[in-house]
Tab-separated table of C-alpha atoms and ligand atoms in Angstrom:
chain	number	residue	atom	x	y	z
A	28	MET	CA	28.327	-110.931	-26.795
A	29	SER	CA	28.867	-109.591	-23.370
A	30	ASP	CA	32.248	-108.052	-24.146
A	31	HIS	CA	30.963	-106.070	-27.126
A	32	PRO	CA	29.932	-102.543	-26.126
A	33	ARG	CA	26.442	-101.718	-27.312
A	34	LEU	CA	26.889	-98.023	-27.920
A	35	PRO	CA	28.696	-96.550	-30.919
A	36	THR	CA	30.004	-93.850	-28.619
A	37	SER	CA	32.229	-96.428	-26.999
A	38	PRO	CA	35.552	-96.858	-28.835
A	39	GLY	CA	35.353	-100.597	-28.281
A	40	PHE	CA	32.150	-100.728	-30.364
A	41	TRP	CA	34.149	-100.274	-33.581
A	42	ARG	CA	36.013	-103.471	-34.198
A	43	SER	CA	37.265	-103.403	-37.772
A	44	PRO	CA	41.027	-103.898	-37.795
A	45	LEU	CA	41.152	-101.989	-41.092
A	46	ARG	CA	40.596	-98.598	-39.529
A	47	GLY	CA	43.761	-96.666	-38.950
A	48	PRO	CA	45.670	-93.601	-40.007
A	49	TRP	CA	47.240	-95.124	-43.113
A	50	PHE	CA	43.973	-96.303	-44.644
A	51	THR	CA	42.251	-92.980	-43.913
A	52	SER	CA	45.218	-90.940	-45.126
A	53	VAL	CA	45.500	-92.659	-48.491
A	54	LEU	CA	41.775	-92.198	-49.167
A	55	GLY	CA	41.930	-88.632	-47.886
A	56	LEU	CA	44.765	-87.692	-50.210
A	57	VAL	CA	42.950	-89.177	-53.204
A	58	LEU	CA	39.908	-87.090	-52.297
A	59	LEU	CA	42.043	-83.993	-51.743
A	60	VAL	CA	43.097	-84.061	-55.373
A	61	GLY	CA	39.829	-85.441	-56.774
A	62	ILE	CA	37.428	-83.098	-55.010
A	63	THR	CA	39.544	-80.081	-55.905
A	64	VAL	CA	39.276	-81.059	-59.568
A	65	LEU	CA	35.513	-81.609	-59.134
A	66	PHE	CA	35.084	-78.161	-57.602
A	67	VAL	CA	37.063	-76.396	-60.324
A	68	THR	CA	35.382	-78.250	-63.204
A	69	GLY	CA	32.019	-77.602	-61.545
A	70	LEU	CA	32.610	-73.856	-61.385
A	71	VAL	CA	33.843	-73.951	-64.964
A	72	SER	CA	30.712	-75.825	-66.003
A	73	TYR	CA	28.573	-73.127	-64.475
A	74	ALA	CA	30.528	-70.388	-66.246
A	75	ALA	CA	29.886	-72.204	-69.525
A	76	TYR	CA	26.194	-71.275	-69.278
A	77	ASN	CA	27.174	-67.598	-69.386
A	78	PRO	CA	24.899	-66.925	-66.403
A	79	ASP	CA	26.135	-63.345	-66.152
A	80	LEU	CA	24.923	-62.665	-69.681
A	81	ALA	CA	21.163	-62.745	-69.220
A	82	PRO	CA	18.561	-63.724	-66.612
A	83	VAL	CA	17.374	-66.711	-68.713
A	84	ASN	CA	20.807	-68.300	-68.424
A	85	ASP	CA	21.136	-67.577	-64.732
A	86	GLN	CA	19.919	-70.388	-62.483
A	87	THR	CA	21.223	-68.760	-59.267
A	88	PRO	CA	20.292	-65.063	-59.473
A	89	ASP	CA	21.080	-64.514	-55.782
A	90	LYS	CA	24.622	-65.852	-55.903
A	91	GLY	CA	26.175	-62.414	-55.263
A	92	LEU	CA	29.901	-62.639	-54.622
A	93	LEU	CA	29.974	-66.339	-55.446
A	94	GLY	CA	29.806	-65.370	-59.102
A	95	PHE	CA	33.022	-63.378	-58.840
A	96	TYR	CA	34.911	-65.760	-61.053
A	97	LEU	CA	32.503	-65.896	-64.010
A	98	PHE	CA	34.022	-65.291	-67.405
A	99	ALA	CA	32.893	-65.217	-71.015
A	100	TRP	CA	32.891	-68.808	-72.252
A	101	PRO	CA	35.103	-69.230	-75.333
A	102	THR	CA	34.081	-70.996	-78.559
A	103	GLY	CA	37.156	-73.149	-78.869
A	104	PRO	CA	38.474	-75.723	-78.809
A	105	VAL	CA	35.171	-77.208	-79.950
A	106	TRP	CA	35.495	-80.087	-77.466
A	107	LEU	CA	36.003	-77.728	-74.483
A	108	TYR	CA	32.765	-78.401	-72.609
A	109	ARG	CA	32.848	-82.028	-73.680
A	110	PHE	CA	36.142	-82.275	-71.839
A	111	THR	CA	35.431	-80.209	-68.724
A	112	GLN	CA	32.007	-81.692	-68.081
A	113	GLY	CA	33.015	-85.229	-69.066
A	114	THR	CA	35.802	-84.905	-66.489
A	115	HIS	CA	33.454	-83.541	-63.836
A	116	VAL	CA	30.854	-86.284	-64.171
A	117	THR	CA	33.217	-89.214	-64.771
A	118	LEU	CA	35.455	-88.226	-61.886
A	119	GLY	CA	32.497	-87.630	-59.577
A	120	ILE	CA	31.118	-91.100	-60.228
A	121	THR	CA	34.563	-92.691	-59.982
A	122	LEU	CA	35.145	-91.148	-56.549
A	123	VAL	CA	31.945	-92.513	-54.995
A	124	PRO	CA	33.595	-95.666	-53.552
A	125	VAL	CA	36.532	-93.608	-52.270
A	126	LEU	CA	34.186	-91.164	-50.543
A	127	LEU	CA	32.171	-93.966	-48.950
A	128	ALA	CA	35.292	-95.809	-47.802
A	129	LYS	CA	36.734	-92.618	-46.360
A	130	LEU	CA	33.548	-91.896	-44.426
A	131	TRP	CA	33.438	-95.484	-43.203
A	132	SER	CA	37.035	-95.259	-42.044
A	133	VAL	CA	36.335	-92.278	-39.793
A	134	VAL	CA	32.790	-93.056	-38.715
A	135	PRO	CA	33.763	-93.773	-35.073
A	136	ARG	CA	34.840	-90.134	-34.885
A	137	LEU	CA	31.288	-88.996	-35.481
A	138	PHE	CA	30.287	-90.660	-32.230
A	139	THR	CA	33.072	-89.456	-29.929
A	140	LEU	CA	32.026	-88.144	-26.575
A	141	PRO	CA	31.878	-85.579	-25.192
A	142	PRO	CA	30.476	-83.907	-28.324
A	143	ALA	CA	32.651	-80.882	-27.721
A	144	ARG	CA	35.528	-80.426	-25.301
A	145	SER	CA	36.136	-76.781	-26.115
A	146	VAL	CA	34.910	-74.035	-28.408
A	147	ALA	CA	37.604	-74.924	-30.916
A	148	HIS	CA	36.623	-78.563	-30.786
A	149	ALA	CA	32.940	-77.636	-31.201
A	150	LEU	CA	33.775	-75.561	-34.267
A	151	GLU	CA	35.804	-78.398	-35.696
A	152	ARG	CA	32.913	-80.804	-35.247
A	153	ILE	CA	30.427	-78.420	-36.839
A	154	SER	CA	32.746	-78.065	-39.810
A	155	LEU	CA	32.839	-81.870	-39.997
A	156	LEU	CA	29.056	-81.970	-40.174
A	157	LEU	CA	29.149	-79.501	-43.063
A	158	LEU	CA	31.901	-81.564	-44.653
A	159	VAL	CA	30.149	-84.913	-44.403
A	160	GLY	CA	26.668	-83.531	-45.067
A	161	GLY	CA	27.891	-81.325	-47.900
A	162	GLY	CA	29.862	-84.134	-49.481
A	163	LEU	CA	26.962	-86.588	-49.377
A	164	PHE	CA	24.612	-83.899	-50.682
A	165	GLU	CA	26.848	-82.955	-53.613
A	166	PHE	CA	27.510	-86.532	-54.650
A	167	THR	CA	23.855	-87.493	-54.275
A	168	THR	CA	22.442	-84.558	-56.246
A	169	GLY	CA	25.105	-84.997	-58.914
A	170	VAL	CA	24.520	-88.723	-59.375
A	171	LEU	CA	20.744	-88.275	-59.384
A	172	ASN	CA	20.928	-85.546	-61.996
A	173	VAL	CA	23.037	-87.747	-64.233
A	174	GLN	CA	21.331	-91.066	-63.684
A	175	LEU	CA	17.675	-90.545	-62.969
A	176	ASP	CA	14.824	-88.299	-63.561
A	177	TYR	CA	15.766	-85.645	-61.104
A	178	VAL	CA	13.958	-86.220	-57.809
A	179	PHE	CA	15.123	-83.445	-55.494
A	180	PRO	CA	12.772	-80.603	-54.629
A	181	GLY	CA	13.914	-77.449	-56.384
A	182	SER	CA	16.130	-76.973	-59.386
A	183	PHE	CA	19.339	-78.975	-59.535
A	184	TYR	CA	21.539	-75.999	-60.406
A	185	PRO	CA	21.099	-73.796	-57.309
A	186	LEU	CA	21.189	-76.820	-54.985
A	187	HIS	CA	24.364	-78.218	-56.501
A	188	PHE	CA	25.963	-74.772	-56.855
A	189	TYR	CA	25.374	-73.503	-53.304
A	190	GLY	CA	25.995	-76.967	-51.894
A	191	ALA	CA	29.372	-76.965	-53.641
A	192	TRP	CA	30.430	-73.751	-51.930
A	193	VAL	CA	29.410	-74.966	-48.471
A	194	PHE	CA	31.041	-78.339	-49.034
A	195	PHE	CA	34.247	-76.903	-50.457
A	196	ALA	CA	34.639	-74.313	-47.683
A	197	ALA	CA	34.419	-77.100	-45.091
A	198	PHE	CA	36.688	-79.231	-47.274
A	199	VAL	CA	39.410	-76.559	-47.416
A	200	ALA	CA	39.310	-76.120	-43.635
A	201	HIS	CA	39.496	-79.877	-43.148
A	202	ALA	CA	42.316	-80.322	-45.660
A	203	ALA	CA	44.327	-77.518	-44.068
A	204	LEU	CA	44.030	-79.288	-40.721
A	205	LYS	CA	44.583	-82.843	-41.848
A	206	ALA	CA	46.590	-82.912	-45.071
A	207	PRO	CA	49.991	-82.464	-43.369
A	208	THR	CA	49.318	-85.438	-41.068
A	209	ALA	CA	48.017	-87.516	-43.956
A	210	VAL	CA	51.099	-86.799	-46.066
A	211	ARG	CA	53.355	-87.624	-43.122
A	212	THR	CA	51.514	-90.883	-42.439
A	213	VAL	CA	51.743	-92.060	-46.032
A	214	ARG	CA	55.391	-90.984	-46.350
A	215	ARG	CA	56.353	-92.793	-43.186
A	216	ARG	CA	54.775	-96.012	-44.417
A	217	MET	CA	56.541	-95.716	-47.721
A	218	ARG	CA	59.868	-95.079	-46.035
A	219	GLU	CA	59.427	-98.007	-43.736
A	220	GLY	CA	59.246	-100.187	-46.806
A	221	ALA	CA	56.281	-102.145	-48.037
A	222	PHE	CA	52.727	-101.248	-47.244
A	223	PRO	CA	51.451	-103.126	-44.228
A	224	GLU	CA	50.403	-106.500	-45.501
A	225	ARG	CA	48.360	-107.167	-42.424
A	226	PRO	CA	46.802	-104.773	-40.026
A	227	ALA	CA	48.839	-104.402	-36.884
A	228	ALA	CA	48.033	-107.127	-34.434
A	229	PRO	CA	46.323	-105.950	-31.291
A	230	ALA	CA	49.563	-105.702	-29.396
A	231	ALA	CA	49.148	-105.875	-25.680
A	232	ASP	CA	52.035	-103.507	-25.120
A	233	THR	CA	50.471	-100.626	-27.110
A	234	PRO	CA	47.652	-99.240	-25.021
A	235	PRO	CA	44.787	-97.538	-26.828
A	236	PRO	CA	45.605	-93.899	-27.476
A	237	SER	CA	44.209	-91.672	-24.808
A	238	ASP	CA	43.702	-88.565	-26.926
A	239	PRO	CA	40.635	-89.194	-29.101
A	240	THR	CA	41.787	-86.605	-31.642
A	241	ALA	CA	45.150	-88.301	-32.127
A	242	PRO	CA	45.359	-89.966	-35.519
A	243	ASP	CA	45.814	-93.327	-33.869
A	244	SER	CA	42.381	-93.126	-32.301
A	245	LEU	CA	41.160	-94.426	-35.647
A	246	VAL	CA	42.678	-97.735	-34.658
A	247	SER	CA	40.212	-99.923	-32.811
A	248	PRO	CA	41.369	-100.594	-29.250
A	249	ARG	CA	39.873	-104.096	-29.494
A	250	PRO	CA	40.030	-105.083	-33.155
A	251	ASP	CA	38.421	-108.223	-34.509
A	252	PRO	CA	40.711	-110.633	-36.327
A	253	PRO	CA	41.418	-109.358	-39.851
A	254	THR	CA	39.655	-110.982	-42.796
A	255	VAL	CA	41.392	-108.842	-45.404
A	256	SER	CA	44.558	-106.755	-45.318
A	257	ARG	CA	44.374	-102.959	-45.468
A	258	ARG	CA	46.068	-103.116	-48.810
A	259	GLY	CA	43.433	-105.606	-49.965
A	260	ALA	CA	40.653	-103.329	-48.742
A	261	LEU	CA	42.206	-100.410	-50.590
A	262	ALA	CA	42.440	-102.542	-53.723
A	263	LEU	CA	38.747	-103.331	-53.363
A	264	VAL	CA	37.877	-99.631	-53.187
A	265	GLY	CA	40.171	-98.894	-56.129
A	266	GLY	CA	38.639	-101.771	-58.071
A	267	GLY	CA	35.160	-100.402	-57.438
A	268	SER	CA	36.267	-96.988	-58.662
A	269	LEU	CA	37.915	-98.483	-61.722
A	270	LEU	CA	34.765	-100.410	-62.566
A	271	LEU	CA	32.623	-97.268	-62.275
A	272	PHE	CA	35.141	-95.353	-64.362
A	273	LEU	CA	35.174	-97.962	-67.115
A	274	THR	CA	31.392	-98.201	-67.265
A	275	THR	CA	30.916	-94.404	-67.316
A	276	VAL	CA	33.687	-92.767	-69.303
A	277	GLY	CA	32.528	-94.216	-72.634
A	278	GLN	CA	29.577	-91.827	-72.757
A	279	SER	CA	31.983	-88.923	-73.218
A	280	LEU	CA	34.291	-90.694	-75.661
A	281	GLY	CA	33.641	-91.654	-79.233
A	282	GLY	CA	33.886	-94.854	-81.197
A	283	PRO	CA	34.023	-98.316	-79.632
A	284	PHE	CA	34.382	-96.956	-76.066
A	285	ARG	CA	30.763	-95.877	-76.185
A	286	ARG	CA	29.758	-99.539	-75.885
A	287	THR	CA	31.381	-99.674	-72.452
A	288	ALA	CA	29.135	-96.954	-70.993
A	289	LEU	CA	26.849	-99.474	-69.328
A	290	LEU	CA	25.922	-97.116	-66.521
A	291	ALA	CA	24.993	-94.172	-68.704
A	292	PRO	CA	21.322	-93.509	-69.415
A	293	HIS	CA	22.243	-91.407	-72.468
A	294	GLY	CA	25.341	-91.208	-74.572
A	295	THR	CA	25.778	-94.930	-75.136
A	296	ALA	CA	26.489	-96.731	-78.372
A	297	ASP	CA	22.807	-97.196	-79.011
A	298	PRO	CA	21.375	-93.743	-79.497
A	299	GLY	CA	17.990	-95.088	-78.483
A	300	GLY	CA	17.063	-95.879	-82.062
A	301	GLY	CA	17.517	-92.167	-82.566
A	302	PRO	CA	17.220	-90.645	-85.987
A	303	ASN	CA	20.225	-88.864	-87.477
A	304	GLY	CA	22.404	-91.480	-85.737
A	305	PHE	CA	23.207	-89.799	-82.434
A	306	GLN	CA	21.777	-89.378	-78.963
A	307	ILE	CA	18.591	-87.517	-78.130
A	308	ASN	CA	18.004	-85.730	-74.891
A	309	LYS	CA	14.386	-84.548	-74.799
A	310	THR	CA	12.134	-85.770	-77.588
A	311	ALA	CA	9.765	-83.605	-79.631
A	312	ARG	CA	6.912	-85.453	-78.001
A	313	TYR	CA	8.219	-84.600	-74.528
A	314	ALA	CA	8.610	-80.954	-75.517
A	315	GLY	CA	5.074	-80.874	-76.917
A	316	ILE	CA	6.191	-80.122	-80.476
A	317	THR	CA	3.800	-81.472	-83.115
A	318	PRO	CA	4.100	-81.637	-86.913
A	319	ALA	CA	1.363	-78.989	-87.019
A	320	ASP	CA	3.840	-76.527	-85.374
A	321	THR	CA	6.739	-77.283	-87.666
A	322	HIS	CA	5.080	-77.801	-91.034
A	323	ASP	CA	6.677	-75.761	-93.840
A	324	ASP	CA	3.440	-73.862	-94.429
A	325	VAL	CA	3.192	-72.785	-90.799
A	326	TRP	CA	6.663	-72.444	-89.350
A	327	ARG	CA	8.397	-69.082	-89.678
A	328	LEU	CA	11.626	-67.968	-88.065
A	329	VAL	CA	11.192	-64.506	-86.569
A	330	VAL	CA	14.475	-62.571	-86.517
A	331	THR	CA	14.610	-59.201	-84.780
A	332	GLY	CA	17.465	-56.687	-84.614
A	333	ARG	CA	18.523	-53.088	-85.092
A	334	THR	CA	16.623	-52.596	-88.328
A	335	GLY	CA	13.439	-54.377	-87.359
A	336	THR	CA	11.992	-57.852	-87.799
A	337	VAL	CA	12.098	-60.331	-90.658
A	338	ARG	CA	10.091	-63.524	-90.948
A	339	LEU	CA	11.745	-66.379	-92.794
A	340	SER	CA	10.255	-69.627	-94.038
A	341	ARG	CA	12.374	-72.724	-94.323
A	342	ALA	CA	12.647	-72.077	-98.058
A	343	ASP	CA	13.905	-68.530	-97.359
A	344	LEU	CA	16.549	-69.948	-95.048
A	345	LEU	CA	17.650	-72.450	-97.694
A	346	ARG	CA	18.190	-69.574	-100.143
A	347	LEU	CA	20.718	-67.981	-97.757
A	348	PRO	CA	24.352	-69.152	-97.942
A	349	GLN	CA	24.629	-72.625	-96.386
A	350	HIS	CA	27.646	-73.526	-94.266
A	351	SER	CA	28.881	-76.655	-92.494
A	352	SER	CA	30.560	-77.291	-89.188
A	353	SER	CA	31.588	-80.430	-87.355
A	354	LEU	CA	30.581	-80.032	-83.743
A	355	PRO	CA	29.641	-82.292	-80.818
A	356	ILE	CA	26.731	-82.001	-78.419
A	357	ALA	CA	27.988	-82.092	-74.830
A	358	CYS	CA	25.381	-82.309	-72.087
A	359	VAL	CA	25.718	-81.197	-68.479
A	360	GLU	CA	24.906	-84.825	-67.617
A	361	GLY	CA	28.378	-85.736	-68.819
A	362	TRP	CA	27.480	-87.565	-72.024
A	363	SER	CA	28.476	-86.132	-75.342
A	364	THR	CA	28.326	-87.088	-78.986
A	365	ALA	CA	31.222	-87.350	-81.339
A	366	ASP	CA	31.393	-84.479	-83.834
A	367	GLN	CA	28.309	-84.339	-86.044
A	368	TRP	CA	28.242	-82.704	-89.441
A	369	TRP	CA	25.813	-79.801	-89.247
A	370	ARG	CA	24.636	-77.670	-92.138
A	371	GLY	CA	22.630	-74.459	-92.106
A	372	VAL	CA	22.814	-70.698	-91.886
A	373	ARG	CA	25.471	-68.882	-89.901
A	374	LEU	CA	24.163	-66.924	-86.931
A	375	ARG	CA	26.270	-63.965	-88.053
A	376	ASP	CA	24.570	-63.996	-91.453
A	377	LEU	CA	21.169	-63.880	-89.737
A	378	ALA	CA	22.394	-60.945	-87.618
A	379	ALA	CA	23.410	-59.190	-90.827
A	380	LEU	CA	19.816	-59.470	-92.095
A	381	VAL	CA	18.637	-57.273	-89.229
A	382	GLY	CA	21.282	-54.573	-89.298
A	383	TYR	CA	24.501	-56.009	-87.878
A	384	ASP	CA	26.969	-55.981	-90.728
A	385	GLY	CA	30.174	-55.938	-88.753
A	386	ASP	CA	30.466	-57.702	-85.437
A	387	PRO	CA	27.189	-59.342	-84.442
A	388	PRO	CA	25.862	-58.790	-80.893
A	389	ASP	CA	24.417	-61.265	-78.387
A	390	VAL	CA	21.307	-63.171	-79.357
A	391	PHE	CA	18.309	-64.343	-77.385
A	392	VAL	CA	17.018	-67.663	-78.731
A	393	GLU	CA	13.479	-68.912	-78.172
A	394	SER	CA	12.015	-72.295	-79.033
A	395	LEU	CA	8.548	-73.266	-80.181
A	396	GLN	CA	8.445	-75.239	-76.956
A	397	ARG	CA	6.101	-73.591	-74.474
A	398	HIS	CA	7.200	-75.157	-71.201
A	399	GLY	CA	10.456	-76.448	-69.817
A	400	ALA	CA	13.682	-74.949	-68.579
A	401	PHE	CA	15.688	-75.236	-71.768
A	402	ARG	CA	13.343	-73.629	-74.254
A	403	ARG	CA	15.251	-70.341	-74.204
A	404	ALA	CA	18.914	-69.387	-74.037
A	405	ALA	CA	21.089	-66.339	-74.541
A	406	LEU	CA	24.308	-66.559	-76.560
A	407	ARG	CA	27.195	-64.162	-76.232
A	408	ALA	CA	28.557	-61.996	-79.044
A	409	ASN	CA	31.662	-64.221	-79.348
A	410	GLN	CA	29.333	-67.170	-79.914
A	411	THR	CA	27.159	-65.480	-82.557
A	412	ALA	CA	30.277	-64.163	-84.286
A	413	ASP	CA	31.980	-67.554	-84.587
A	414	PRO	CA	31.636	-68.737	-88.198
A	415	ARG	CA	30.990	-72.282	-86.933
A	416	SER	CA	27.855	-71.222	-85.031
A	417	LEU	CA	24.826	-72.228	-87.070
A	418	LEU	CA	21.101	-72.271	-87.174
A	419	ALA	CA	21.259	-75.845	-88.432
A	420	LEU	CA	18.694	-77.309	-90.845
A	421	TYR	CA	20.579	-80.503	-91.645
A	422	VAL	CA	22.749	-82.925	-89.750
A	423	ASN	CA	24.884	-85.714	-91.186
A	424	GLY	CA	23.425	-85.088	-94.621
A	425	GLU	CA	19.772	-85.437	-93.592
A	426	GLU	CA	17.119	-82.980	-92.545
A	427	LEU	CA	16.989	-82.585	-88.789
A	428	SER	CA	14.676	-85.208	-87.340
A	429	PRO	CA	11.789	-84.004	-85.152
A	430	ASP	CA	13.627	-85.109	-82.013
A	431	HIS	CA	16.815	-83.280	-82.958
A	432	GLY	CA	14.999	-79.977	-83.455
A	433	HIS	CA	13.331	-79.930	-86.867
A	434	PRO	CA	12.936	-77.536	-88.606
A	435	ALA	CA	15.908	-75.596	-87.172
A	436	ARG	CA	18.163	-75.665	-84.144
A	437	ILE	CA	21.154	-73.813	-82.771
A	438	ILE	CA	24.584	-75.421	-82.719
A	439	VAL	CA	27.458	-73.497	-81.120
A	440	PRO	CA	31.069	-74.684	-80.694
A	441	ALA	CA	32.390	-75.586	-77.207
A	442	ALA	CA	29.137	-74.735	-75.422
A	443	PRO	CA	27.002	-76.885	-73.105
A	444	GLY	CA	24.189	-78.817	-74.792
A	445	VAL	CA	21.519	-76.576	-73.283
A	446	MET	CA	22.708	-73.674	-75.412
A	447	ASN	CA	21.876	-75.662	-78.553
A	448	THR	CA	18.179	-74.807	-78.548
A	449	LYS	CA	15.971	-77.088	-80.644
A	450	TRP	CA	12.804	-76.191	-82.595
A	451	VAL	CA	13.862	-72.540	-82.828
A	452	ALA	CA	11.082	-70.002	-83.398
A	453	ARG	CA	12.647	-66.625	-82.669
A	454	LEU	CA	16.056	-64.953	-82.625
A	455	THR	CA	16.431	-61.509	-81.092
A	456	PHE	CA	19.813	-59.882	-81.751
A	457	GLY	CA	21.083	-57.036	-79.577
A	458	ASP	CA	23.238	-56.463	-76.533
A	459	LEU	CA	21.747	-58.347	-73.611
B	522	LIG	N1	13.879	-76.459	-77.024
B	522	LIG	C1	14.767	-77.234	-76.379
B	522	LIG	N2	16.044	-77.295	-76.810
B	522	LIG	C2	16.943	-78.072	-76.177
B	522	LIG	C3	16.576	-78.817	-75.044
B	522	LIG	C4	15.243	-78.749	-74.598
B	522	LIG	O1	14.825	-79.383	-73.608
B	522	LIG	N3	14.363	-77.946	-75.282
B	522	LIG	N4	17.541	-79.585	-74.374
B	522	LIG	C5	18.918	-79.142	-74.533
B	522	LIG	C6	19.875	-80.063	-73.983
B	522	LIG	S1	19.977	-80.116	-72.287
B	522	LIG	C7	20.725	-80.805	-74.757
B	522	LIG	S2	21.940	-81.747	-74.053
B	522	LIG	C8	20.611	-80.810	-76.226
B	522	LIG	C9	20.494	-82.230	-76.721
B	522	LIG	O2	20.321	-82.254	-78.110
B	522	LIG	P1	19.874	-83.580	-78.835
B	522	LIG	O3	18.621	-84.067	-78.171
B	522	LIG	O4	19.695	-83.248	-80.277
B	522	LIG	O5	21.010	-84.568	-78.638
B	522	LIG	O6	19.492	-80.064	-76.668
B	522	LIG	C10	19.270	-78.848	-75.993
B	522	LIG	N5	18.213	-78.114	-76.656
B	523	LIG	MO1	21.836	-81.222	-71.731
């Protein structure tokens, strides 16, 4: 094709008649709202780990000022983390088609020449690199963490956390520059009546815009004939998002919706043949826990506090007052269980055994597990004090299965799944 420019730096190279300010603006405004919610729920999710409580909870010890917002995570409502993290993950996955369509709609801009016309223009283009790179990085790391065995070098948490700050800073700058135009573009189209059914024909009397930063430069100067209307293309993107939403959200809901979570590796209707009738994250086998470690004759819970250390067998624990609470498990990966019926000893009663009669302090929980990131966790005083917080021995009327943490595990209301340490060996009460 002799009339088709070879180089993407030539405006004529980009021929899709779909590109234009309206298409980009609609997608941009959806992302403006969606990414803001993702950022806020992401920061909230990080606060839920109580990283400012103890080094074991803190995955980003060098965060400095970026931790300014951290707060003590509450213990209610019990579905709190289920909701915030379910929203974060479901929304993130739902927005993938919107993000890709938005990037596609502006891709000619990445190739404009000259690369920078002025210092201001250079700065704007650098911020765009951070925006596009940061966005792709955040969505990629997030989806990989949820869907696959994590494959990035380094821990997910610092990468996703620092990446979020870089991405969101560039995002705020970009939104401040572009949102007013986007709102105006969408408003104008709505005022002028119906959405454009067909992309504007390549009218001979409208010359290509000369200013490459003008919104209309998104319009191809030599568009190919349309095969789908802009509205149709938008419907396609929306349909893709809806499909992802419907095949993801079930993992965070209960009941029949769980069957719809076709995309979720965990959290589906079939708990993987799991014992106790709900989902398993890491199995006992994976964690290296053997029956020899957990046998009644061998296993002892070591509880330390103000007045010293006590060692309790399972039988000792069963002689303490037993309490029940109905609580879900809600994983950072976005899946959660419906409420399960846990039974065991209150954490505050265990604190009382080692000298804390009134308000119990923080507790440092250690598992029998020898390796792995989630074998230890620190809980805040408000979490140990909550009467629903248990060292659980039973769930749903049965002994804990090996995979769910036999002989004893932590269950705390409203907290991320990682705080619910399985195969507990040691509790150390005291201010952390
Ligand atoms: N010792 C130990 N406890 C652990 C984990 C672990 O890897 N090791 N995983 C945590 C995570 S991330 C979650 S979501 C829950 C899952 O509990 P379940 O497998 O009983 O559903 O256990 C938590 N407790
Ligand atoms: Mo988890």
